PDB file of C-alpha atoms in Angstrom:
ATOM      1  CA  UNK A 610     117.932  42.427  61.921  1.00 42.00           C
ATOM      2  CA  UNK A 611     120.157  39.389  60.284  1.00 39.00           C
ATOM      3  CA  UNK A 612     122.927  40.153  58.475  1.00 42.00           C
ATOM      4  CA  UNK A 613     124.842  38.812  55.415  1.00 49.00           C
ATOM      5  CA  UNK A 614     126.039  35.237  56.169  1.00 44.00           C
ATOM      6  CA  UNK A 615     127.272  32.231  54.319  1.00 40.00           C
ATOM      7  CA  UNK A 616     124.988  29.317  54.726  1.00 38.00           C
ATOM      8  CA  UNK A 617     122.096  30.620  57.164  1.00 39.00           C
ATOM      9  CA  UNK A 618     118.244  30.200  56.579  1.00 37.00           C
ATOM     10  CA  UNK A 619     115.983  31.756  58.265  1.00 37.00           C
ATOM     11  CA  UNK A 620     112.718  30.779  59.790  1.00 39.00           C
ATOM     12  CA  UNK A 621     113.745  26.617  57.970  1.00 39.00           C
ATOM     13  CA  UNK A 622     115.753  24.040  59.355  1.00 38.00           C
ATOM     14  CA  UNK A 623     119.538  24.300  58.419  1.00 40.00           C
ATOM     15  CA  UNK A 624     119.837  22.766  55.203  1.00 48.00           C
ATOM     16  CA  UNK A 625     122.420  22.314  52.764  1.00 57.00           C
ATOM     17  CA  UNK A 626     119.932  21.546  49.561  1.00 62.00           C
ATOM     18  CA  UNK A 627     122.050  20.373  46.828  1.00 80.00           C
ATOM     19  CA  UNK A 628     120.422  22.189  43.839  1.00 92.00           C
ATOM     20  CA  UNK A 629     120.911  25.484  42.260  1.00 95.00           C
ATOM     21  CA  UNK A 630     118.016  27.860  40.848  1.00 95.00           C
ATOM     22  CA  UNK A 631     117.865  31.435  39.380  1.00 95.00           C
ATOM     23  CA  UNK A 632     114.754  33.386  39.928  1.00 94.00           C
ATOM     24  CA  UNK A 633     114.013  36.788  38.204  1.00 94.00           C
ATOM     25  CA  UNK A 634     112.598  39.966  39.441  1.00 93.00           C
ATOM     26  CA  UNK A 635     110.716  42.269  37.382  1.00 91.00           C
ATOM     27  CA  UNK A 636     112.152  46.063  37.428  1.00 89.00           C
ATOM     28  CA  UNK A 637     109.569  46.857  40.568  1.00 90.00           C
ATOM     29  CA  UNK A 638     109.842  44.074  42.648  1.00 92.00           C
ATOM     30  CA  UNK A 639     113.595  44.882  42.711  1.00 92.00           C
ATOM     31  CA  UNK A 640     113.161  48.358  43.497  1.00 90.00           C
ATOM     32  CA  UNK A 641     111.299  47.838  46.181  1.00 89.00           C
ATOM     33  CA  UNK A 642     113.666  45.422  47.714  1.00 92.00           C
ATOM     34  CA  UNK A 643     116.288  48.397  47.271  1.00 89.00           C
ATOM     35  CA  UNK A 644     114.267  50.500  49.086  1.00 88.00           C
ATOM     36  CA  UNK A 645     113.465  48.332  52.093  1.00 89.00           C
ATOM     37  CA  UNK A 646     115.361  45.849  53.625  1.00 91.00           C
ATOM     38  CA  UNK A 647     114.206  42.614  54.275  1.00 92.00           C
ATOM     39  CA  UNK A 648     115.257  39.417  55.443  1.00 94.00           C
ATOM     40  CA  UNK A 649     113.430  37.606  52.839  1.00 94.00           C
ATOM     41  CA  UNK A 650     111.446  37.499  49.638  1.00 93.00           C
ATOM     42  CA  UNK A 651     108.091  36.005  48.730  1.00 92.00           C
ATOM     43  CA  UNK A 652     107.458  35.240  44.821  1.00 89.00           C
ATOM     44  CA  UNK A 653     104.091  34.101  43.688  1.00 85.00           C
ATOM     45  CA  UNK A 654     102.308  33.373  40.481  1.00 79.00           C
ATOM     46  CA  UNK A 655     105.010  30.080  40.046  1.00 76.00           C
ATOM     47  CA  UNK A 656     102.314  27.188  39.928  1.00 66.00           C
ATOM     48  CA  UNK A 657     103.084  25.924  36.501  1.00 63.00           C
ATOM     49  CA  UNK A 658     107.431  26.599  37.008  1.00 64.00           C
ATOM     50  CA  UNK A 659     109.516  24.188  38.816  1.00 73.00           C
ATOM     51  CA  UNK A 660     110.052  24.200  42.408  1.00 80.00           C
ATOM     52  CA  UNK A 661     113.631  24.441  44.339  1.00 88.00           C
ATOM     53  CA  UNK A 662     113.540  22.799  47.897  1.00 90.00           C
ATOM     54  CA  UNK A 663     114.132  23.761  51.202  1.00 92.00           C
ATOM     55  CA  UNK A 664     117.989  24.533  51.758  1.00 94.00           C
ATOM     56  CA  UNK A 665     118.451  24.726  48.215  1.00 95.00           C
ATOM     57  CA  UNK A 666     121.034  27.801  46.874  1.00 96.00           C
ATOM     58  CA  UNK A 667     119.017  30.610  44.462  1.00 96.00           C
ATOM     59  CA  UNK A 668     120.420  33.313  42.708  1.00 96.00           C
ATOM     60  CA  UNK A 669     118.362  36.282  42.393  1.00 97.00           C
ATOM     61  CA  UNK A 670     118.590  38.118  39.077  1.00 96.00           C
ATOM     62  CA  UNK A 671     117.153  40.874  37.522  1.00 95.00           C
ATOM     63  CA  UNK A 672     116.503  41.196  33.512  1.00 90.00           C
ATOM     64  CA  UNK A 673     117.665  44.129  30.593  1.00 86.00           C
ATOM     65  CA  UNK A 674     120.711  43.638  31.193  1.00 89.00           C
ATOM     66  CA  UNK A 675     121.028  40.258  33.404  1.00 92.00           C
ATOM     67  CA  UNK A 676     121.987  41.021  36.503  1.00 95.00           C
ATOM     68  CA  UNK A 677     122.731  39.148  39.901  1.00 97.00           C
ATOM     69  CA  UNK A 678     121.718  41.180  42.684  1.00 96.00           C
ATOM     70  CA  UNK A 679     122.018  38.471  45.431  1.00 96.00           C
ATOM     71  CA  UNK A 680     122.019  35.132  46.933  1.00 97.00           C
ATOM     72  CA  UNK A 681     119.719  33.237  49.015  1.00 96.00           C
ATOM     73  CA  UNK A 682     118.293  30.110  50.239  1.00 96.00           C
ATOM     74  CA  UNK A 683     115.162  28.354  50.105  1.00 94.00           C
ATOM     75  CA  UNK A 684     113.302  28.743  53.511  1.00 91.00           C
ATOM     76  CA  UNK A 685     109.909  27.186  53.463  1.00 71.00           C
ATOM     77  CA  UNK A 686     108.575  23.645  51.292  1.00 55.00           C
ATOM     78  CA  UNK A 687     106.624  24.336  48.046  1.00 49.00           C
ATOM     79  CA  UNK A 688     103.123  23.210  48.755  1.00 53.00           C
ATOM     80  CA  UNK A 689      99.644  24.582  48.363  1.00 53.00           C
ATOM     81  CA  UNK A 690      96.993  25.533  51.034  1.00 56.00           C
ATOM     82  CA  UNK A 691      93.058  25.433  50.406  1.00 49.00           C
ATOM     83  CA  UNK A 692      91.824  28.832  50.068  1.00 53.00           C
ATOM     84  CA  UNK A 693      89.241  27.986  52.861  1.00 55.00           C
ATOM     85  CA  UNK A 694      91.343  24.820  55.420  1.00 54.00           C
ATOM     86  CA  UNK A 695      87.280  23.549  56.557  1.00 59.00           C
ATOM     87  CA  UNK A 696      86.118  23.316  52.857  1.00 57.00           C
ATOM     88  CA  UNK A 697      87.753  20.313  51.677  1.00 58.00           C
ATOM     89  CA  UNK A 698      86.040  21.672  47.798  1.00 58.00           C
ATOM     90  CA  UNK A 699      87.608  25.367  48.004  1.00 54.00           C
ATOM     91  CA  UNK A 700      90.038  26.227  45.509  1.00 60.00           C
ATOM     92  CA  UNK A 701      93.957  25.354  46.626  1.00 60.00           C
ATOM     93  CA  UNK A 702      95.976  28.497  46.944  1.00 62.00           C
ATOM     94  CA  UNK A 703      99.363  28.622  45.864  1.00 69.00           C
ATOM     95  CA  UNK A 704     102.172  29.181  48.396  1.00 78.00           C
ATOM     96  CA  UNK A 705     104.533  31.685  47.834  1.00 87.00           C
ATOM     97  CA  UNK A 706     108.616  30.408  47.440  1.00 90.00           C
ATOM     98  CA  UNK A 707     109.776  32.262  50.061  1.00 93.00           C
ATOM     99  CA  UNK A 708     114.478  33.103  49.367  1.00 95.00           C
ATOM    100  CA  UNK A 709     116.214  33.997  53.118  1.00 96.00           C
ATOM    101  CA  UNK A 710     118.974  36.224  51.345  1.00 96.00           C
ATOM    102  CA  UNK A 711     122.259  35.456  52.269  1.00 95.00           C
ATOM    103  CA  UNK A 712     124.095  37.957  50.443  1.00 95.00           C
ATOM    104  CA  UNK A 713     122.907  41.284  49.135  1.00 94.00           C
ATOM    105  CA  UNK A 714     124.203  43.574  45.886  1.00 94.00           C
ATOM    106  CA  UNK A 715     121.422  45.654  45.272  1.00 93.00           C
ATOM    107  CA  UNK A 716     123.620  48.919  45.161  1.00 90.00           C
ATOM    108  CA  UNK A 717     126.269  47.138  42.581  1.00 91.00           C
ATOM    109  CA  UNK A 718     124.787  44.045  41.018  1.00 94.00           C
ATOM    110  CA  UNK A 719     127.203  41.705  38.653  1.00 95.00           C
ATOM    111  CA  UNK A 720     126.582  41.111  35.274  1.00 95.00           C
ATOM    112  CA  UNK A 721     124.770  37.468  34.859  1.00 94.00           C
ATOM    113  CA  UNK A 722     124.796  37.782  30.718  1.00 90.00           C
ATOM    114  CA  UNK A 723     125.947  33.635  30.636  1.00 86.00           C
ATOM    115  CA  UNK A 724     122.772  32.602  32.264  1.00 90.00           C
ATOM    116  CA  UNK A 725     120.110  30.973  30.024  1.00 88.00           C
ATOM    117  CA  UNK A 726     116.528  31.797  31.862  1.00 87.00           C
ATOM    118  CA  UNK A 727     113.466  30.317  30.471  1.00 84.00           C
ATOM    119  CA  UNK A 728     110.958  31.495  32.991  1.00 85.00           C
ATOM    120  CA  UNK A 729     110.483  33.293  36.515  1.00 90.00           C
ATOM    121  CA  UNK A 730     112.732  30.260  38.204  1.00 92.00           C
ATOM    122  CA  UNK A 731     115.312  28.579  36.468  1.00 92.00           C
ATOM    123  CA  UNK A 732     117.401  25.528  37.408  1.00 93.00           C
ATOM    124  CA  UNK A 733     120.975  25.973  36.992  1.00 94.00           C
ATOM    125  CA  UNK A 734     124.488  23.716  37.103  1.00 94.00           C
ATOM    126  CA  UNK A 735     125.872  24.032  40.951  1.00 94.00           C
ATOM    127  CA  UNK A 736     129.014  25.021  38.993  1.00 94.00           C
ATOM    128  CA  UNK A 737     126.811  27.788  36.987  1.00 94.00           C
ATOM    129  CA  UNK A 738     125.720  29.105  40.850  1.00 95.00           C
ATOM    130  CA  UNK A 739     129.083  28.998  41.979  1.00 94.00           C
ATOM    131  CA  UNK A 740     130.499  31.001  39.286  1.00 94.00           C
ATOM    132  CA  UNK A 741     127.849  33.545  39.479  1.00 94.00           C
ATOM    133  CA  UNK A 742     128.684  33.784  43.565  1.00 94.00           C
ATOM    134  CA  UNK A 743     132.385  34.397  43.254  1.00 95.00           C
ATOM    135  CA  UNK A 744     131.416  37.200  40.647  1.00 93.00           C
ATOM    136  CA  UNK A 745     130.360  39.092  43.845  1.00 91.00           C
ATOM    137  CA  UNK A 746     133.622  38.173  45.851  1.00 87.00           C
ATOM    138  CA  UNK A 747     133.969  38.775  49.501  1.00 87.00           C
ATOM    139  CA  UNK A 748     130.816  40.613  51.592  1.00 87.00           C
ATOM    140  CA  UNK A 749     132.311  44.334  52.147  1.00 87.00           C
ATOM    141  CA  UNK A 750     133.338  44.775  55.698  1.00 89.00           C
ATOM    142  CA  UNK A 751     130.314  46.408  57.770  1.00 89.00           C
ATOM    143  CA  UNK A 752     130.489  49.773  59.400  1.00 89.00           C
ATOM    144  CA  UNK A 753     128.503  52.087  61.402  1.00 94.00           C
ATOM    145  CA  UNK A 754     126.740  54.278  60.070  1.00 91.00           C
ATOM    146  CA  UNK A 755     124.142  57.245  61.194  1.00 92.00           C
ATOM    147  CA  UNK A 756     121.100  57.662  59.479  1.00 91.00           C
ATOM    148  CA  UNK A 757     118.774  61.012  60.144  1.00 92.00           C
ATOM    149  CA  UNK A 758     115.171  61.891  58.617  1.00 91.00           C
ATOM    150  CA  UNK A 759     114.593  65.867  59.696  1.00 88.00           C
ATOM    151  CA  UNK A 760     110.925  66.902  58.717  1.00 90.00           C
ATOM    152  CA  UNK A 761     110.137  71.050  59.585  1.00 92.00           C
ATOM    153  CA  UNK A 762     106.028  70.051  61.524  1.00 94.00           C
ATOM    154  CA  UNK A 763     103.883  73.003  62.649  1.00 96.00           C
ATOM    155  CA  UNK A 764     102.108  71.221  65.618  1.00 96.00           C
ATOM    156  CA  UNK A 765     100.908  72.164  68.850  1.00 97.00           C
ATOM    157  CA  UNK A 766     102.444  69.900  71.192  1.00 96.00           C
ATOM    158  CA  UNK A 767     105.813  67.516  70.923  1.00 96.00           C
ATOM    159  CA  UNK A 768     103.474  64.560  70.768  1.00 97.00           C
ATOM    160  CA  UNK A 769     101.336  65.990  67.817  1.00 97.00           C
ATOM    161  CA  UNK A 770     104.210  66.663  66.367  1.00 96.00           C
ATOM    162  CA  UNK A 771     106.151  62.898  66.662  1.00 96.00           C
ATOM    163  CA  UNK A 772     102.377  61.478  65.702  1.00 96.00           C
ATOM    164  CA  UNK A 773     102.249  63.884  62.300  1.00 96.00           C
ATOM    165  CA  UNK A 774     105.907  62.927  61.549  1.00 95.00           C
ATOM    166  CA  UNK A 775     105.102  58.559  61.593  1.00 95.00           C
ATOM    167  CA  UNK A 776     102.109  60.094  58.682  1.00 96.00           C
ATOM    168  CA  UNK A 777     104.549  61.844  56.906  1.00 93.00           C
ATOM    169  CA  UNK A 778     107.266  59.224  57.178  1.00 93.00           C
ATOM    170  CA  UNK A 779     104.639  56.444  56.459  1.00 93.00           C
ATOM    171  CA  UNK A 780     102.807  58.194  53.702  1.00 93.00           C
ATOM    172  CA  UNK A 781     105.686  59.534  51.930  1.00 91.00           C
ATOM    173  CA  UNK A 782     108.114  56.793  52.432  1.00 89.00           C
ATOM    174  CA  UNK A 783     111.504  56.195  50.751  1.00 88.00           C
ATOM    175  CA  UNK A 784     110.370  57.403  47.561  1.00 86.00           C
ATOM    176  CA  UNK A 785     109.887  61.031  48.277  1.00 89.00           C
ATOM    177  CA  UNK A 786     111.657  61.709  51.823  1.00 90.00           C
ATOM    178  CA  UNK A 787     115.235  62.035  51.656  1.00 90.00           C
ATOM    179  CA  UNK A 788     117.132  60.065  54.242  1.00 91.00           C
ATOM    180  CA  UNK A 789     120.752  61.593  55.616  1.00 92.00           C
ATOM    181  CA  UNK A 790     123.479  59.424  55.896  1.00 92.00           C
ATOM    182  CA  UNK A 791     127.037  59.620  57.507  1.00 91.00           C
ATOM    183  CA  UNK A 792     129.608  57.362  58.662  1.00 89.00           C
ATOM    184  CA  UNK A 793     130.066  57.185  62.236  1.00 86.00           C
ATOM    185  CA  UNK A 794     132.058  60.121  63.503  1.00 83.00           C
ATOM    186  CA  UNK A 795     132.323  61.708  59.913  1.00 84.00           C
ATOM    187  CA  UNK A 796     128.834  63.720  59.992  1.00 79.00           C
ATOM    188  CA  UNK A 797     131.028  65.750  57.312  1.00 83.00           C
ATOM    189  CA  UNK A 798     130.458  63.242  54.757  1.00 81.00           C
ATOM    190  CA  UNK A 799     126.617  63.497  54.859  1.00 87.00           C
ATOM    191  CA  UNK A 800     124.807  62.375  51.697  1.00 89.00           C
ATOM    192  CA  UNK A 801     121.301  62.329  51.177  1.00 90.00           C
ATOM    193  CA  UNK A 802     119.694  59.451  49.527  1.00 88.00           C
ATOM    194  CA  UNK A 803     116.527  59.046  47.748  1.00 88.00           C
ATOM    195  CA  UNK A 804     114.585  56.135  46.296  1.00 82.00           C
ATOM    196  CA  UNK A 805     117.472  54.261  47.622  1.00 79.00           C
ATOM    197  CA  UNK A 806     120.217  56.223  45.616  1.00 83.00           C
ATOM    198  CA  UNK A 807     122.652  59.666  46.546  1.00 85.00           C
ATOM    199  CA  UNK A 808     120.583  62.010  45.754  1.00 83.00           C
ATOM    200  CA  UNK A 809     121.744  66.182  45.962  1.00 78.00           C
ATOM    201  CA  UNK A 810     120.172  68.336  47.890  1.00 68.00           C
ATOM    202  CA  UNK A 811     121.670  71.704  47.414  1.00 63.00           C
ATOM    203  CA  UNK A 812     119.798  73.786  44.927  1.00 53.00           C
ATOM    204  CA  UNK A 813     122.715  75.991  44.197  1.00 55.00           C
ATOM    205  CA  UNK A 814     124.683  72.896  42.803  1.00 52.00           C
ATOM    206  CA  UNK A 815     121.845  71.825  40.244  1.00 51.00           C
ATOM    207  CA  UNK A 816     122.332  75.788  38.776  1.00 48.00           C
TER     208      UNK A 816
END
Protein backbone atom coordinates (compact mmCIF):
# COMPACT_ATOMS: atom_id res chain seq x y z
CA UNK A 1 0.00 0.00 0.00
CA UNK A 2 1.66 3.56 -1.20
CA UNK A 3 1.50 6.24 0.88
CA UNK A 4 1.15 10.07 0.64
CA UNK A 5 4.15 11.47 -1.32
CA UNK A 6 5.13 14.59 -3.12
CA UNK A 7 5.72 13.97 -6.75
CA UNK A 8 5.16 10.04 -7.21
CA UNK A 9 2.96 8.35 -9.98
CA UNK A 10 2.09 5.25 -9.96
CA UNK A 11 1.90 2.56 -12.54
CA UNK A 12 3.39 5.94 -15.37
CA UNK A 13 6.73 7.01 -15.97
CA UNK A 14 7.95 9.82 -13.55
CA UNK A 15 6.75 12.88 -14.96
CA UNK A 16 6.71 16.34 -14.02
CA UNK A 17 3.65 17.49 -16.54
CA UNK A 18 3.54 21.14 -16.49
CA UNK A 19 -0.27 21.73 -16.45
CA UNK A 20 -2.79 22.02 -13.77
CA UNK A 21 -6.51 20.53 -13.88
CA UNK A 22 -9.44 20.26 -11.37
CA UNK A 23 -11.72 17.36 -11.70
CA UNK A 24 -15.05 17.00 -9.72
CA UNK A 25 -16.62 14.15 -7.96
CA UNK A 26 -20.19 13.75 -7.58
CA UNK A 27 -21.39 13.24 -3.74
CA UNK A 28 -21.05 9.15 -4.32
CA UNK A 29 -18.06 8.76 -6.07
CA UNK A 30 -16.46 10.64 -3.12
CA UNK A 31 -17.98 8.59 -0.58
CA UNK A 32 -16.88 5.72 -1.80
CA UNK A 33 -13.35 6.83 -2.04
CA UNK A 34 -13.82 7.66 1.84
CA UNK A 35 -14.76 4.41 2.45
CA UNK A 36 -12.03 2.50 0.64
CA UNK A 37 -8.71 3.36 0.06
CA UNK A 38 -7.19 3.34 -3.09
CA UNK A 39 -4.19 4.21 -4.79
CA UNK A 40 -5.95 5.68 -7.64
CA UNK A 41 -9.09 6.89 -9.34
CA UNK A 42 -10.68 6.10 -12.68
CA UNK A 43 -13.24 8.85 -14.14
CA UNK A 44 -15.18 8.10 -17.24
CA UNK A 45 -17.89 9.65 -19.30
CA UNK A 46 -15.04 12.70 -20.25
CA UNK A 47 -15.03 12.22 -24.18
CA UNK A 48 -16.27 15.61 -25.11
CA UNK A 49 -13.99 17.56 -21.85
CA UNK A 50 -10.42 18.30 -22.22
CA UNK A 51 -7.74 15.99 -21.44
CA UNK A 52 -4.68 16.59 -18.81
CA UNK A 53 -1.48 14.51 -19.71
CA UNK A 54 0.54 12.11 -18.19
CA UNK A 55 2.54 13.70 -15.15
CA UNK A 56 0.31 16.49 -15.15
CA UNK A 57 -0.84 17.92 -11.33
CA UNK A 58 -4.99 17.51 -10.68
CA UNK A 59 -6.84 18.68 -7.93
CA UNK A 60 -9.68 16.66 -6.92
CA UNK A 61 -12.75 18.58 -5.76
CA UNK A 62 -15.98 17.91 -4.69
CA UNK A 63 -19.19 20.35 -5.33
CA UNK A 64 -22.07 22.14 -2.69
CA UNK A 65 -19.81 23.66 -1.12
CA UNK A 66 -16.39 23.41 -3.29
CA UNK A 67 -14.20 21.44 -1.72
CA UNK A 68 -10.55 20.05 -2.31
CA UNK A 69 -10.28 16.71 -1.01
CA UNK A 70 -6.86 15.83 -2.59
CA UNK A 71 -4.11 15.89 -5.01
CA UNK A 72 -2.93 13.68 -7.64
CA UNK A 73 -1.23 13.04 -10.80
CA UNK A 74 -2.05 11.92 -14.11
CA UNK A 75 -0.94 8.20 -14.54
CA UNK A 76 -1.95 6.79 -17.84
CA UNK A 77 -2.26 8.82 -21.69
CA UNK A 78 -5.82 9.81 -22.75
CA UNK A 79 -6.60 7.63 -25.69
CA UNK A 80 -9.41 5.39 -26.81
CA UNK A 81 -9.51 1.55 -27.38
CA UNK A 82 -11.95 -0.26 -29.95
CA UNK A 83 -14.60 -1.92 -28.11
CA UNK A 84 -13.64 -5.19 -30.01
CA UNK A 85 -9.16 -4.72 -30.87
CA UNK A 86 -9.87 -7.49 -34.22
CA UNK A 87 -12.85 -5.39 -35.57
CA UNK A 88 -11.21 -2.52 -37.05
CA UNK A 89 -15.43 -1.16 -37.52
CA UNK A 90 -16.39 -1.68 -33.66
CA UNK A 91 -17.24 1.27 -31.80
CA UNK A 92 -13.97 3.06 -29.93
CA UNK A 93 -14.34 2.91 -26.20
CA UNK A 94 -13.35 5.65 -24.15
CA UNK A 95 -10.46 5.25 -21.67
CA UNK A 96 -10.90 6.17 -18.34
CA UNK A 97 -8.35 9.30 -16.87
CA UNK A 98 -6.95 7.42 -14.39
CA UNK A 99 -5.38 10.40 -10.93
CA UNK A 100 -2.42 8.36 -8.70
CA UNK A 101 -3.32 10.50 -5.49
CA UNK A 102 -0.57 12.02 -3.95
CA UNK A 103 -2.13 13.56 -1.10
CA UNK A 104 -5.37 12.66 0.60
CA UNK A 105 -8.07 15.00 2.78
CA UNK A 106 -11.03 13.09 2.61
CA UNK A 107 -11.65 13.32 6.49
CA UNK A 108 -11.06 17.38 6.42
CA UNK A 109 -11.28 18.73 2.91
CA UNK A 110 -10.37 22.70 2.28
CA UNK A 111 -12.66 25.01 1.02
CA UNK A 112 -11.99 25.52 -2.98
CA UNK A 113 -14.92 28.45 -3.23
CA UNK A 114 -12.20 30.63 -5.76
CA UNK A 115 -12.24 27.94 -8.32
CA UNK A 116 -14.30 28.58 -11.50
CA UNK A 117 -15.38 24.85 -12.83
CA UNK A 118 -17.15 24.58 -16.04
CA UNK A 119 -17.39 20.86 -16.36
CA UNK A 120 -16.21 17.38 -14.82
CA UNK A 121 -12.31 18.52 -15.59
CA UNK A 122 -11.24 21.89 -15.52
CA UNK A 123 -7.92 23.49 -16.50
CA UNK A 124 -6.55 25.74 -14.00
CA UNK A 125 -3.45 28.51 -13.58
CA UNK A 126 -0.31 26.40 -12.01
CA UNK A 127 -0.48 29.33 -9.55
CA UNK A 128 -4.43 28.54 -9.00
CA UNK A 129 -3.10 24.61 -8.17
CA UNK A 130 -0.52 25.80 -6.04
CA UNK A 131 -2.63 27.90 -3.94
CA UNK A 132 -5.22 25.32 -3.57
CA UNK A 133 -2.16 22.74 -2.37
CA UNK A 134 -0.74 24.92 0.35
CA UNK A 135 -4.47 25.28 1.61
CA UNK A 136 -3.86 21.67 2.83
CA UNK A 137 -0.32 22.44 4.37
CA UNK A 138 2.00 19.76 5.50
CA UNK A 139 0.79 15.74 5.25
CA UNK A 140 0.00 14.92 9.13
CA UNK A 141 2.70 12.77 10.54
CA UNK A 142 1.65 8.91 10.21
CA UNK A 143 1.08 6.65 13.14
CA UNK A 144 0.17 3.22 13.96
CA UNK A 145 -2.79 2.39 14.42
CA UNK A 146 -4.95 -0.99 15.27
CA UNK A 147 -7.92 -1.67 13.51
CA UNK A 148 -10.45 -4.69 14.77
CA UNK A 149 -13.83 -5.99 13.05
CA UNK A 150 -15.48 -8.51 15.92
CA UNK A 151 -18.61 -10.30 14.35
CA UNK A 152 -20.61 -12.85 17.20
CA UNK A 153 -20.94 -16.33 14.13
CA UNK A 154 -22.86 -19.44 15.25
CA UNK A 155 -20.87 -22.03 13.13
CA UNK A 156 -19.82 -25.42 13.53
CA UNK A 157 -16.26 -25.44 13.00
CA UNK A 158 -13.42 -22.44 13.18
CA UNK A 159 -13.21 -22.67 9.42
CA UNK A 160 -17.07 -22.26 8.86
CA UNK A 161 -16.88 -19.75 10.97
CA UNK A 162 -13.70 -17.52 9.27
CA UNK A 163 -15.58 -18.53 5.72
CA UNK A 164 -19.19 -16.96 7.10
CA UNK A 165 -17.27 -13.93 8.51
CA UNK A 166 -15.39 -12.91 4.62
CA UNK A 167 -19.72 -13.08 3.62
CA UNK A 168 -20.54 -10.96 6.26
CA UNK A 169 -17.56 -8.65 5.93
CA UNK A 170 -17.98 -8.70 2.06
CA UNK A 171 -21.70 -8.37 1.96
CA UNK A 172 -22.08 -5.85 4.55
CA UNK A 173 -19.03 -3.84 3.98
CA UNK A 174 -18.07 -0.41 5.39
CA UNK A 175 -21.44 0.83 5.24
CA UNK A 176 -23.10 -1.24 7.86
CA UNK A 177 -20.14 -3.03 9.91
CA UNK A 178 -18.54 -0.92 12.34
CA UNK A 179 -14.78 -1.01 12.30
CA UNK A 180 -12.75 -0.42 15.88
CA UNK A 181 -10.00 1.73 15.91
CA UNK A 182 -7.15 2.58 18.45
CA UNK A 183 -3.84 4.03 18.41
CA UNK A 184 -1.11 1.75 19.00
CA UNK A 185 -0.74 0.97 22.66
CA UNK A 186 -3.84 3.19 23.62
CA UNK A 187 -6.67 0.39 23.05
CA UNK A 188 -8.38 2.92 25.65
CA UNK A 189 -9.08 5.33 23.03
CA UNK A 190 -11.17 2.91 20.88
CA UNK A 191 -13.66 4.55 18.50
CA UNK A 192 -15.83 2.89 16.25
CA UNK A 193 -16.28 4.16 12.81
CA UNK A 194 -18.93 3.74 10.33
CA UNK A 195 -19.41 4.67 6.69
CA UNK A 196 -16.02 6.05 7.17
CA UNK A 197 -16.95 8.45 10.14
CA UNK A 198 -16.84 7.99 14.44
CA UNK A 199 -19.68 6.54 14.89
CA UNK A 200 -21.11 5.62 18.88
CA UNK A 201 -21.76 2.53 19.82
CA UNK A 202 -23.05 2.59 23.31
CA UNK A 203 -26.80 2.58 23.47
CA UNK A 204 -26.90 4.06 26.90
CA UNK A 205 -25.19 7.31 25.53
CA UNK A 206 -27.84 7.89 22.63
CA UNK A 207 -30.64 7.86 25.84
Amino acid sequence: MTTDTAHRVDGAPHVDGTGAWAVLLSSGRYEAERLVHHDTIELTGLADAARPRPGDRVAVLVDEPPRLVALGRVATASRQDREDPDDPLSERVEAPLVVAYTRRAFDEPVPAETVALDGPVTELDPAVFQELADRLGPPPQRRSWLVSLDLPIEAASPAEAVRLFWAYVQELGPRELPAFVSPSGDELAMQAFVLGAEANQDPEEDD
